[in-house]
mmCIF file of C-alpha atoms in Angstrom:
data_model
loop_
_atom_site.group_PDB
_atom_site.id
_atom_site.type_symbol
_atom_site.label_atom_id
_atom_site.label_comp_id
_atom_site.label_asym_id
_atom_site.label_seq_id
_atom_site.Cartn_x
_atom_site.Cartn_y
_atom_site.Cartn_z
ATOM 1 C CA UNK A 1 12.443 -43.842 14.717
ATOM 2 C CA UNK A 2 13.244 -40.065 14.886
ATOM 3 C CA UNK A 3 14.348 -37.314 12.338
ATOM 4 C CA UNK A 4 17.934 -38.448 13.027
ATOM 5 C CA UNK A 5 17.124 -41.658 11.052
ATOM 6 C CA UNK A 6 15.657 -39.988 8.062
ATOM 7 C CA UNK A 7 17.689 -39.644 4.806
ATOM 8 C CA UNK A 8 16.400 -38.655 1.463
ATOM 9 C CA UNK A 9 17.123 -37.321 -1.991
ATOM 10 C CA UNK A 10 15.353 -34.317 -3.356
ATOM 11 C CA UNK A 11 14.764 -34.429 -7.063
ATOM 12 C CA UNK A 12 13.955 -31.326 -9.079
ATOM 13 C CA UNK A 13 11.136 -31.903 -11.802
ATOM 14 C CA UNK A 14 10.314 -29.273 -14.510
ATOM 15 C CA UNK A 15 7.088 -28.416 -16.049
ATOM 16 C CA UNK A 16 7.793 -31.115 -18.571
ATOM 17 C CA UNK A 17 7.537 -33.716 -16.074
ATOM 18 C CA UNK A 18 8.693 -37.285 -16.482
ATOM 19 C CA UNK A 19 9.785 -36.795 -19.925
ATOM 20 C CA UNK A 20 12.242 -33.989 -18.914
ATOM 21 C CA UNK A 21 14.168 -36.242 -16.460
ATOM 22 C CA UNK A 22 17.463 -38.101 -17.287
ATOM 23 C CA UNK A 23 17.533 -41.942 -17.257
ATOM 24 C CA UNK A 24 19.619 -41.698 -14.062
ATOM 25 C CA UNK A 25 17.140 -39.468 -12.263
ATOM 26 C CA UNK A 26 14.220 -41.722 -13.378
ATOM 27 C CA UNK A 27 16.011 -44.677 -11.913
ATOM 28 C CA UNK A 28 16.404 -42.928 -8.599
ATOM 29 C CA UNK A 29 12.677 -42.193 -8.385
ATOM 30 C CA UNK A 30 11.652 -45.863 -9.476
ATOM 31 C CA UNK A 31 14.004 -47.299 -6.947
ATOM 32 C CA UNK A 32 12.458 -45.248 -4.106
ATOM 33 C CA UNK A 33 10.194 -46.946 -1.481
ATOM 34 C CA UNK A 34 8.620 -43.570 -0.514
ATOM 35 C CA UNK A 35 7.974 -40.574 -2.758
ATOM 36 C CA UNK A 36 6.969 -37.185 -1.286
ATOM 37 C CA UNK A 37 5.643 -34.319 -3.385
ATOM 38 C CA UNK A 38 2.784 -32.050 -4.290
ATOM 39 C CA UNK A 39 -0.247 -33.982 -5.786
ATOM 40 C CA UNK A 40 0.479 -32.298 -9.120
ATOM 41 C CA UNK A 41 4.098 -33.664 -9.088
ATOM 42 C CA UNK A 42 3.128 -37.102 -7.951
ATOM 43 C CA UNK A 43 0.573 -37.343 -10.830
ATOM 44 C CA UNK A 44 3.461 -36.833 -13.300
ATOM 45 C CA UNK A 45 5.095 -40.142 -12.321
ATOM 46 C CA UNK A 46 4.419 -43.568 -13.818
ATOM 47 C CA UNK A 47 2.944 -46.226 -11.508
ATOM 48 C CA UNK A 48 5.526 -48.181 -9.520
ATOM 49 C CA UNK A 49 4.418 -51.354 -7.767
ATOM 50 C CA UNK A 50 4.711 -51.138 -4.028
ATOM 51 C CA UNK A 51 5.851 -47.558 -3.926
ATOM 52 C CA UNK A 52 4.217 -45.360 -1.235
ATOM 53 C CA UNK A 53 3.392 -41.733 -2.315
ATOM 54 C CA UNK A 54 2.781 -39.080 0.097
ATOM 55 C CA UNK A 55 1.527 -35.449 -0.472
ATOM 56 C CA UNK A 56 3.116 -32.644 1.391
ATOM 57 C CA UNK A 57 1.073 -31.677 4.588
ATOM 58 C CA UNK A 58 -0.827 -28.398 4.640
ATOM 59 C CA UNK A 59 0.348 -26.196 6.368
ATOM 60 C CA UNK A 60 3.751 -27.713 5.489
ATOM 61 C CA UNK A 61 5.851 -26.790 8.575
ATOM 62 C CA UNK A 62 3.255 -28.012 11.112
ATOM 63 C CA UNK A 63 3.063 -31.592 9.751
ATOM 64 C CA UNK A 64 6.504 -31.979 8.060
ATOM 65 C CA UNK A 65 8.334 -33.574 10.951
ATOM 66 C CA UNK A 66 5.574 -36.372 11.200
ATOM 67 C CA UNK A 67 5.658 -37.119 7.547
ATOM 68 C CA UNK A 68 9.356 -37.305 7.617
ATOM 69 C CA UNK A 69 9.597 -39.640 10.669
ATOM 70 C CA UNK A 70 7.324 -41.993 8.740
ATOM 71 C CA UNK A 71 10.022 -42.214 6.027
ATOM 72 C CA UNK A 72 12.824 -43.203 8.410
ATOM 73 C CA UNK A 73 14.574 -46.376 7.288
ATOM 74 C CA UNK A 74 13.156 -46.193 3.872
ATOM 75 C CA UNK A 75 14.701 -45.139 0.475
ATOM 76 C CA UNK A 76 12.988 -41.806 0.105
ATOM 77 C CA UNK A 77 12.657 -39.255 -2.686
ATOM 78 C CA UNK A 78 11.253 -35.803 -2.317
ATOM 79 C CA UNK A 79 10.015 -34.059 -5.444
ATOM 80 C CA UNK A 80 10.595 -30.308 -5.939
ATOM 81 C CA UNK A 81 9.843 -27.795 -8.765
ATOM 82 C CA UNK A 82 12.947 -27.024 -10.918
ATOM 83 C CA UNK A 83 15.956 -26.333 -8.755
ATOM 84 C CA UNK A 84 15.008 -27.348 -5.243
ATOM 85 C CA UNK A 85 17.353 -24.774 -3.527
ATOM 86 C CA UNK A 86 15.684 -21.794 -5.279
ATOM 87 C CA UNK A 87 12.920 -20.814 -2.986
ATOM 88 C CA UNK A 88 12.024 -24.606 -2.871
ATOM 89 C CA UNK A 89 11.347 -27.524 -0.583
ATOM 90 C CA UNK A 90 15.090 -28.449 -0.778
ATOM 91 C CA UNK A 91 15.994 -25.474 1.313
ATOM 92 C CA UNK A 92 13.441 -26.370 3.839
ATOM 93 C CA UNK A 93 14.416 -30.069 4.152
ATOM 94 C CA UNK A 94 18.046 -29.213 4.481
ATOM 95 C CA UNK A 95 17.157 -26.899 7.329
ATOM 96 C CA UNK A 96 15.194 -29.508 9.146
ATOM 97 C CA UNK A 97 17.281 -32.484 8.619
ATOM 98 C CA UNK A 98 20.734 -30.991 7.920
ATOM 99 C CA UNK A 99 22.854 -31.006 4.704
ATOM 100 C CA UNK A 100 24.443 -34.384 5.509
ATOM 101 C CA UNK A 101 21.213 -36.225 5.242
ATOM 102 C CA UNK A 102 19.715 -34.559 2.139
ATOM 103 C CA UNK A 103 20.961 -35.276 -1.377
ATOM 104 C CA UNK A 104 19.849 -32.753 -3.993
ATOM 105 C CA UNK A 105 19.441 -33.442 -7.744
ATOM 106 C CA UNK A 106 18.496 -30.051 -9.248
ATOM 107 C CA UNK A 107 16.539 -29.485 -12.576
ATOM 108 C CA UNK A 108 16.794 -26.172 -14.586
ATOM 109 C CA UNK A 109 15.037 -23.598 -12.471
ATOM 110 C CA UNK A 110 12.104 -21.438 -13.421
ATOM 111 C CA UNK A 111 14.335 -18.467 -12.643
ATOM 112 C CA UNK A 112 17.174 -19.669 -15.186
ATOM 113 C CA UNK A 113 14.407 -20.490 -17.773
ATOM 114 C CA UNK A 114 12.698 -17.034 -17.327
ATOM 115 C CA UNK A 115 16.059 -15.231 -17.792
ATOM 116 C CA UNK A 116 16.696 -17.256 -20.952
ATOM 117 C CA UNK A 117 13.298 -16.254 -22.402
ATOM 118 C CA UNK A 118 13.823 -12.608 -21.530
ATOM 119 C CA UNK A 119 17.500 -12.323 -22.312
ATOM 120 C CA UNK A 120 18.106 -10.999 -18.814
ATOM 121 C CA UNK A 121 21.332 -11.531 -17.175
ATOM 122 C CA UNK A 122 21.445 -12.777 -13.600
ATOM 123 C CA UNK A 123 23.159 -9.566 -12.528
ATOM 124 C CA UNK A 124 20.566 -7.440 -14.066
ATOM 125 C CA UNK A 125 17.428 -8.598 -12.103
ATOM 126 C CA UNK A 126 16.542 -9.374 -8.533
ATOM 127 C CA UNK A 127 14.276 -12.439 -7.666
ATOM 128 C CA UNK A 128 11.341 -12.173 -5.087
ATOM 129 C CA UNK A 129 9.303 -15.157 -4.024
ATOM 130 C CA UNK A 130 5.711 -14.908 -3.367
ATOM 131 C CA UNK A 131 5.449 -18.646 -2.606
ATOM 132 C CA UNK A 132 4.101 -18.826 0.881
ATOM 133 C CA UNK A 133 5.005 -15.067 1.335
ATOM 134 C CA UNK A 134 3.374 -11.834 1.021
ATOM 135 C CA UNK A 135 3.655 -10.225 -2.406
ATOM 136 C CA UNK A 136 4.102 -6.888 -0.848
ATOM 137 C CA UNK A 137 7.729 -7.827 -0.660
ATOM 138 C CA UNK A 138 8.073 -6.736 -4.181
ATOM 139 C CA UNK A 139 7.667 -3.082 -3.113
ATOM 140 C CA UNK A 140 11.088 -3.166 -1.472
ATOM 141 C CA UNK A 141 12.509 -3.589 -4.936
ATOM 142 C CA UNK A 142 10.836 -0.794 -6.779
ATOM 143 C CA UNK A 143 12.837 1.851 -8.393
ATOM 144 C CA UNK A 144 12.866 3.316 -11.920
ATOM 145 C CA UNK A 145 14.055 0.633 -14.556
ATOM 146 C CA UNK A 146 14.437 -1.949 -11.866
ATOM 147 C CA UNK A 147 14.074 -5.526 -13.241
ATOM 148 C CA UNK A 148 12.342 -7.966 -10.887
ATOM 149 C CA UNK A 149 11.445 -11.679 -11.425
ATOM 150 C CA UNK A 150 8.488 -12.829 -9.057
ATOM 151 C CA UNK A 151 8.055 -16.424 -8.241
ATOM 152 C CA UNK A 152 4.313 -16.691 -8.160
ATOM 153 C CA UNK A 153 2.459 -18.791 -5.520
ATOM 154 C CA UNK A 154 -0.472 -19.553 -7.953
ATOM 155 C CA UNK A 155 -2.546 -18.286 -10.717
ATOM 156 C CA UNK A 156 -3.722 -15.357 -8.533
ATOM 157 C CA UNK A 157 -0.365 -13.860 -8.035
ATOM 158 C CA UNK A 158 -0.049 -11.882 -11.277
ATOM 159 C CA UNK A 159 -3.290 -10.078 -10.710
ATOM 160 C CA UNK A 160 -2.327 -9.319 -7.095
ATOM 161 C CA UNK A 161 1.079 -8.045 -8.204
ATOM 162 C CA UNK A 162 -0.446 -5.942 -10.985
ATOM 163 C CA UNK A 163 -2.935 -4.350 -8.654
ATOM 164 C CA UNK A 164 -0.080 -3.704 -6.076
ATOM 165 C CA UNK A 165 2.231 -2.081 -8.689
ATOM 166 C CA UNK A 166 -0.626 0.158 -10.009
ATOM 167 C CA UNK A 167 -1.589 1.268 -6.424
ATOM 168 C CA UNK A 168 1.940 2.393 -5.805
ATOM 169 C CA UNK A 169 2.419 4.508 -8.985
ATOM 170 C CA UNK A 170 4.064 1.671 -11.027
ATOM 171 C CA UNK A 171 1.036 0.959 -13.255
ATOM 172 C CA UNK A 172 3.157 1.631 -16.417
ATOM 173 C CA UNK A 173 5.594 -1.137 -15.502
ATOM 174 C CA UNK A 174 5.983 -3.771 -18.228
ATOM 175 C CA UNK A 175 4.710 -7.322 -16.858
ATOM 176 C CA UNK A 176 5.461 -10.506 -18.671
ATOM 177 C CA UNK A 177 3.833 -13.510 -17.288
ATOM 178 C CA UNK A 178 5.669 -16.790 -18.219
ATOM 179 C CA UNK A 179 3.572 -19.843 -17.680
ATOM 180 C CA UNK A 180 4.630 -23.472 -17.522
ATOM 181 C CA UNK A 181 8.150 -22.798 -18.342
ATOM 182 C CA UNK A 182 9.897 -25.752 -20.092
ATOM 183 C CA UNK A 183 6.490 -27.425 -21.026
ATOM 184 C CA UNK A 184 5.291 -28.046 -24.443
ATOM 185 C CA UNK A 185 2.348 -25.687 -23.673
ATOM 186 C CA UNK A 186 4.573 -22.926 -22.295
ATOM 187 C CA UNK A 187 3.044 -19.552 -22.470
ATOM 188 C CA UNK A 188 3.820 -15.864 -22.463
ATOM 189 C CA UNK A 189 1.564 -12.913 -21.816
ATOM 190 C CA UNK A 190 3.061 -9.372 -21.956
ATOM 191 C CA UNK A 191 1.175 -6.137 -20.735
ATOM 192 C CA UNK A 192 1.571 -3.441 -18.303
ATOM 193 C CA UNK A 193 0.555 -3.574 -14.534
ATOM 194 C CA UNK A 194 -2.306 -1.157 -15.082
ATOM 195 C CA UNK A 195 -3.683 -2.912 -18.146
ATOM 196 C CA UNK A 196 -3.271 -6.542 -16.775
ATOM 197 C CA UNK A 197 -6.533 -8.643 -17.146
ATOM 198 C CA UNK A 198 -5.585 -12.363 -16.457
ATOM 199 C CA UNK A 199 -6.272 -15.108 -16.210
ATOM 200 C CA UNK A 200 -2.762 -16.689 -15.652
ATOM 201 C CA UNK A 201 -1.546 -20.358 -15.597
ATOM 202 C CA UNK A 202 -1.169 -21.826 -12.193
ATOM 203 C CA UNK A 203 2.669 -22.228 -12.623
ATOM 204 C CA UNK A 204 4.141 -18.977 -13.677
ATOM 205 C CA UNK A 205 6.873 -16.519 -13.160
ATOM 206 C CA UNK A 206 6.239 -12.786 -13.520
ATOM 207 C CA UNK A 207 8.864 -10.435 -15.030
ATOM 208 C CA UNK A 208 8.584 -6.812 -14.123
ATOM 209 C CA UNK A 209 10.512 -3.927 -15.582
ATOM 210 C CA UNK A 210 9.641 -1.048 -13.314
ATOM 211 C CA UNK A 211 8.320 2.228 -14.455
ATOM 212 C CA UNK A 212 7.477 4.675 -11.691
ATOM 213 C CA UNK A 213 8.669 7.158 -9.153
ATOM 214 C CA UNK A 214 11.654 6.714 -6.802
ATOM 215 C CA UNK A 215 9.747 6.696 -3.518
ATOM 216 C CA UNK A 216 12.205 5.052 -1.114
ATOM 217 C CA UNK A 217 15.921 4.129 -1.553
ATOM 218 C CA UNK A 218 17.921 1.554 0.532
ATOM 219 C CA UNK A 219 19.993 3.899 2.485
ATOM 220 C CA UNK A 220 18.966 4.706 6.064
ATOM 221 C CA UNK A 221 16.732 7.805 6.731
ATOM 222 C CA UNK A 222 13.613 7.567 4.617
ATOM 223 C CA UNK A 223 11.419 10.631 4.537
ATOM 224 C CA UNK A 224 9.082 10.893 7.552
ATOM 225 C CA UNK A 225 6.191 11.117 5.115
ATOM 226 C CA UNK A 226 6.998 7.526 3.944
ATOM 227 C CA UNK A 227 5.309 6.278 7.254
ATOM 228 C CA UNK A 228 1.785 6.554 8.612
ATOM 229 C CA UNK A 229 2.333 7.694 12.163
ATOM 230 C CA UNK A 230 0.572 9.676 15.105
ATOM 231 C CA UNK A 231 3.665 11.726 15.966
ATOM 232 C CA UNK A 232 5.318 8.763 17.629
ATOM 233 C CA UNK A 233 8.061 8.314 14.988
ATOM 234 C CA UNK A 234 11.904 8.340 15.160
ATOM 235 C CA UNK A 235 12.520 11.176 12.649
ATOM 236 C CA UNK A 236 14.591 10.814 9.745
ATOM 237 C CA UNK A 237 17.946 12.304 10.826
ATOM 238 C CA UNK A 238 17.755 10.528 14.237
ATOM 239 C CA UNK A 239 16.742 7.312 12.526
ATOM 240 C CA UNK A 240 19.851 7.466 10.173
ATOM 241 C CA UNK A 241 22.046 8.156 13.253
ATOM 242 C CA UNK A 242 20.560 5.110 15.017
ATOM 243 C CA UNK A 243 20.858 2.651 12.116
ATOM 244 C CA UNK A 244 24.438 3.600 11.513
ATOM 245 C CA UNK A 245 25.233 2.241 15.060
ATOM 246 C CA UNK A 246 22.807 -0.644 14.905
ATOM 247 C CA UNK A 247 24.694 -1.921 11.784
ATOM 248 C CA UNK A 248 22.093 -3.973 9.759
ATOM 249 C CA UNK A 249 23.608 -7.139 8.381
ATOM 250 C CA UNK A 250 22.143 -10.107 6.419
ATOM 251 C CA UNK A 251 20.442 -12.713 8.666
ATOM 252 C CA UNK A 252 20.638 -10.686 11.843
ATOM 253 C CA UNK A 253 17.813 -9.954 14.047
ATOM 254 C CA UNK A 254 16.679 -6.655 15.618
ATOM 255 C CA UNK A 255 14.376 -5.876 18.403
ATOM 256 C CA UNK A 256 12.580 -2.352 17.948
ATOM 257 C CA UNK A 257 11.296 -1.893 21.401
ATOM 258 C CA UNK A 258 8.740 0.793 21.905
ATOM 259 C CA UNK A 259 8.427 0.812 18.075
ATOM 260 C CA UNK A 260 5.922 3.638 17.634
ATOM 261 C CA UNK A 261 5.361 3.670 13.778
ATOM 262 C CA UNK A 262 7.923 0.922 13.260
ATOM 263 C CA UNK A 263 10.358 2.911 11.280
ATOM 264 C CA UNK A 264 13.621 1.609 12.803
ATOM 265 C CA UNK A 265 12.521 -2.118 12.304
ATOM 266 C CA UNK A 266 11.266 -1.438 8.740
ATOM 267 C CA UNK A 267 14.430 0.279 7.736
ATOM 268 C CA UNK A 268 16.545 -2.555 9.318
ATOM 269 C CA UNK A 269 14.624 -4.980 7.058
ATOM 270 C CA UNK A 270 15.037 -2.832 3.861
ATOM 271 C CA UNK A 271 18.682 -2.915 4.364
ATOM 272 C CA UNK A 272 18.823 -6.544 3.187
ATOM 273 C CA UNK A 273 16.219 -9.118 2.353
ATOM 274 C CA UNK A 274 17.765 -11.709 4.846
ATOM 275 C CA UNK A 275 17.542 -9.163 7.795
ATOM 276 C CA UNK A 276 14.930 -9.989 10.528
ATOM 277 C CA UNK A 277 13.073 -7.652 12.916
ATOM 278 C CA UNK A 278 10.587 -7.775 15.789
ATOM 279 C CA UNK A 279 8.733 -4.626 16.543
ATOM 280 C CA UNK A 280 7.340 -4.428 20.212
ATOM 281 C CA UNK A 281 4.594 -1.962 20.791
ATOM 282 C CA UNK A 282 2.254 -1.570 23.702
ATOM 283 C CA UNK A 283 -0.365 0.432 22.086
ATOM 284 C CA UNK A 284 -2.814 -1.673 19.906
ATOM 285 C CA UNK A 285 -3.459 0.930 17.450
ATOM 286 C CA UNK A 286 0.161 1.744 16.835
ATOM 287 C CA UNK A 287 0.986 -2.143 16.495
ATOM 288 C CA UNK A 288 -1.700 -2.438 13.805
ATOM 289 C CA UNK A 289 -0.300 0.674 12.125
ATOM 290 C CA UNK A 290 3.250 -0.751 12.109
ATOM 291 C CA UNK A 291 2.008 -3.701 10.118
ATOM 292 C CA UNK A 292 0.593 -1.424 7.448
ATOM 293 C CA UNK A 293 3.772 0.654 7.220
ATOM 294 C CA UNK A 294 5.834 -2.628 6.892
ATOM 295 C CA UNK A 295 3.720 -3.751 4.015
ATOM 296 C CA UNK A 296 3.530 -0.502 2.211
ATOM 297 C CA UNK A 297 7.445 -0.302 2.226
ATOM 298 C CA UNK A 298 7.983 -3.738 1.043
ATOM 299 C CA UNK A 299 8.951 -5.615 4.268
ATOM 300 C CA UNK A 300 5.686 -7.592 5.333
ATOM 301 C CA UNK A 301 7.946 -10.041 7.227
ATOM 302 C CA UNK A 302 8.363 -7.714 10.033
ATOM 303 C CA UNK A 303 7.033 -9.383 13.178
ATOM 304 C CA UNK A 304 4.816 -7.259 15.395
ATOM 305 C CA UNK A 305 4.404 -8.036 19.043
ATOM 306 C CA UNK A 306 1.607 -6.156 20.974
ATOM 307 C CA UNK A 307 2.954 -5.892 24.447
ATOM 308 C CA UNK A 308 4.953 -3.917 26.899
ATOM 309 C CA UNK A 309 8.629 -4.410 27.604
ATOM 310 C CA UNK A 310 10.242 -5.995 29.545
ATOM 311 C CA UNK A 311 7.403 -8.731 29.819
ATOM 312 C CA UNK A 312 6.903 -8.836 25.976
ATOM 313 C CA UNK A 313 10.564 -9.554 25.428
ATOM 314 C CA UNK A 314 10.755 -12.712 27.580
ATOM 315 C CA UNK A 315 10.048 -15.281 24.866
ATOM 316 C CA UNK A 316 11.700 -13.512 21.817
ATOM 317 C CA UNK A 317 14.675 -15.108 20.140
ATOM 318 C CA UNK A 318 17.983 -13.433 21.144
ATOM 319 C CA UNK A 319 18.724 -10.345 18.990
ATOM 320 C CA UNK A 320 21.949 -9.200 17.330
ATOM 321 C CA UNK A 321 20.715 -5.579 17.773
ATOM 322 C CA UNK A 322 18.192 -3.697 20.003
ATOM 323 C CA UNK A 323 16.782 -0.159 19.457
ATOM 324 C CA UNK A 324 14.750 1.375 22.379
ATOM 325 C CA UNK A 325 12.881 4.404 21.103
ATOM 326 C CA UNK A 326 10.384 4.595 23.934
ATOM 327 C CA UNK A 327 9.996 3.286 27.419
ATOM 328 C CA UNK A 328 13.625 3.161 28.455
ATOM 329 C CA UNK A 329 12.738 4.445 31.989
ATOM 330 C CA UNK A 330 10.287 1.516 32.536
ATOM 331 C CA UNK A 331 11.625 -0.596 35.371
ATOM 332 C CA UNK A 332 13.527 -3.588 33.921
ATOM 333 C CA UNK A 333 13.709 -2.591 30.346
ATOM 334 C CA UNK A 334 17.211 -1.618 29.964
ATOM 335 C CA UNK A 335 18.630 -4.489 32.070
ATOM 336 C CA UNK A 336 16.613 -6.962 29.891
ATOM 337 C CA UNK A 337 18.045 -5.542 26.691
ATOM 338 C CA UNK A 338 21.513 -5.635 27.922
ATOM 339 C CA UNK A 339 21.166 -9.180 29.004
ATOM 340 C CA UNK A 340 19.393 -10.352 25.909
ATOM 341 C CA UNK A 341 22.046 -9.245 23.403
ATOM 342 C CA UNK A 342 24.057 -11.817 21.653
ATOM 343 C CA UNK A 343 27.853 -11.378 21.985
ATOM 344 C CA UNK A 344 28.829 -8.460 19.661
ATOM 345 C CA UNK A 345 25.283 -7.238 19.678
ATOM 346 C CA UNK A 346 24.436 -3.563 19.461
ATOM 347 C CA UNK A 347 22.266 -1.532 21.668
ATOM 348 C CA UNK A 348 20.974 1.942 20.826
ATOM 349 C CA UNK A 349 18.530 3.983 23.157
ATOM 350 C CA UNK A 350 17.149 7.268 22.523
ATOM 351 C CA UNK A 351 15.782 9.712 25.103
ATOM 352 C CA UNK A 352 14.221 13.105 25.197
ATOM 353 C CA UNK A 353 13.494 13.595 28.841
ATOM 354 C CA UNK A 354 15.693 14.556 31.698
ATOM 355 C CA UNK A 355 14.791 11.153 33.393
ATOM 356 C CA UNK A 356 15.871 9.119 30.385
ATOM 357 C CA UNK A 357 19.035 11.247 29.967
ATOM 358 C CA UNK A 358 20.047 10.656 33.519
ATOM 359 C CA UNK A 359 19.513 6.856 33.043
ATOM 360 C CA UNK A 360 21.523 6.856 29.868
ATOM 361 C CA UNK A 361 24.427 8.858 31.447
ATOM 362 C CA UNK A 362 24.449 6.231 34.242
ATOM 363 C CA UNK A 363 24.650 3.458 31.806
ATOM 364 C CA UNK A 364 27.319 5.148 29.959
ATOM 365 C CA UNK A 365 29.318 5.617 33.214
ATOM 366 C CA UNK A 366 28.845 1.964 34.075
ATOM 367 C CA UNK A 367 29.315 0.190 30.772
ATOM 368 C CA UNK A 368 31.036 2.744 28.432
ATOM 369 C CA UNK A 369 29.982 2.964 24.763
ATOM 370 C CA UNK A 370 29.116 6.224 23.016
ATOM 371 C CA UNK A 371 26.891 8.985 24.518
ATOM 372 C CA UNK A 372 25.705 11.583 22.046
ATOM 373 C CA UNK A 373 23.386 14.571 22.140
ATOM 374 C CA UNK A 374 21.980 15.181 18.797
ATOM 375 C CA UNK A 375 20.273 18.581 17.796
ATOM 376 C CA UNK A 376 18.424 18.915 14.518
ATOM 377 C CA UNK A 377 17.061 22.172 13.235
ATOM 378 C CA UNK A 378 15.051 22.808 10.117
ATOM 379 C CA UNK A 379 14.703 26.015 8.005
ATOM 380 C CA UNK A 380 11.113 27.533 8.439
ATOM 381 C CA UNK A 381 9.505 30.993 7.883
ATOM 382 C CA UNK A 382 10.060 33.593 10.326
ATOM 383 C CA UNK A 383 7.684 36.336 9.250
ATOM 384 C CA UNK A 384 8.937 37.299 5.655
ATOM 385 C CA UNK A 385 12.364 35.705 6.433
ATOM 386 C CA UNK A 386 13.632 32.322 7.023
ATOM 387 C CA UNK A 387 15.232 31.025 10.252
ATOM 388 C CA UNK A 388 16.069 27.865 12.015
ATOM 389 C CA UNK A 389 13.385 25.903 14.079
ATOM 390 C CA UNK A 390 15.008 23.536 16.603
ATOM 391 C CA UNK A 391 13.565 20.091 17.407
ATOM 392 C CA UNK A 392 13.936 18.532 20.876
ATOM 393 C CA UNK A 393 17.558 17.508 21.592
ATOM 394 C CA UNK A 394 17.808 13.741 21.674
ATOM 395 C CA UNK A 395 20.272 11.862 23.937
ATOM 396 C CA UNK A 396 21.583 8.676 22.193
ATOM 397 C CA UNK A 397 23.539 5.890 24.004
ATOM 398 C CA UNK A 398 25.162 3.361 21.742
ATOM 399 C CA UNK A 399 26.797 0.230 23.237
ATOM 400 C CA UNK A 400 28.202 -3.134 22.101
ATOM 401 C CA UNK A 401 28.005 -6.350 24.103
#
């Protein structure tokens, strides 16, 4: 037997458990030979003679294939919380098995229940999942009066979220912890992030109405001060110019090669929650710093690879875009990047030395694209007057595969 022989039905279950399911859904569960689910969910079901019940493995991904193969040839039901396709196991199972072998029976999602309790329209709030993810992702969404629904991993998430909001100047934000939504013992606790003092139910959704400063928007070109760095940073205006040519798009993957402070990869990820990025950095201290910058700016999913190009690029998934901010003259780096791009992929390379400029001019002559020299000057005191202070000119080569 193999994964190709597995077919199953995913059933959404609310906090009200068995009593909240329709008779038709109950019949599907009772008729199953195998039921998969979290221990808490399995305990909600009545006993069924001869039915095998299996808890999800932990960690899930590592053991999921083996568990599913054991279900091959058997009528199988997988239990999920609420709507299985809202940050749930349903999405994972469809990804692993394919949509043709997974049937989904949704329940009312905790997101829908939370919006109903709060009177929030779907258009007025964004949803961020902390289930199996770093709660720092909430920081990407922070802006004055922004509404955020946070799907909690467990009873510790509200406290972690409150501490995070307070540390980033959003302690005055309204927090509403909605526990066990849909159950008879549903609860609601309202406070501010700074005043939050738990405890919280294990099953909860946190609603946040943000009150705090606008630190970072979603357009390219965050202030340089937003990043911790040692000088190895693609500066604001140059970063905006590079990202305008890299064209961030949902689901697409960027390689940030010679990442320095990680600013290009971080801003790529901030463009859309579905963007993906890998930062490749040879210096260990800088690689660690990139991770801190990513978390502080709300994109903890940035993958940091400590290594030197081109060797460190060998096992990475094929990218849709590549930025080379350092090390372009290292033998093999530019050819490796050109070869790695997917069809239609974008490559942007910056250089400040004559050697890099010569390399980029040759690449432009061979492959075409766009070759630009960018000069940026900033006003600064000149005695008692004000004058222009020029930065180093940067040569930028942009090319599409």
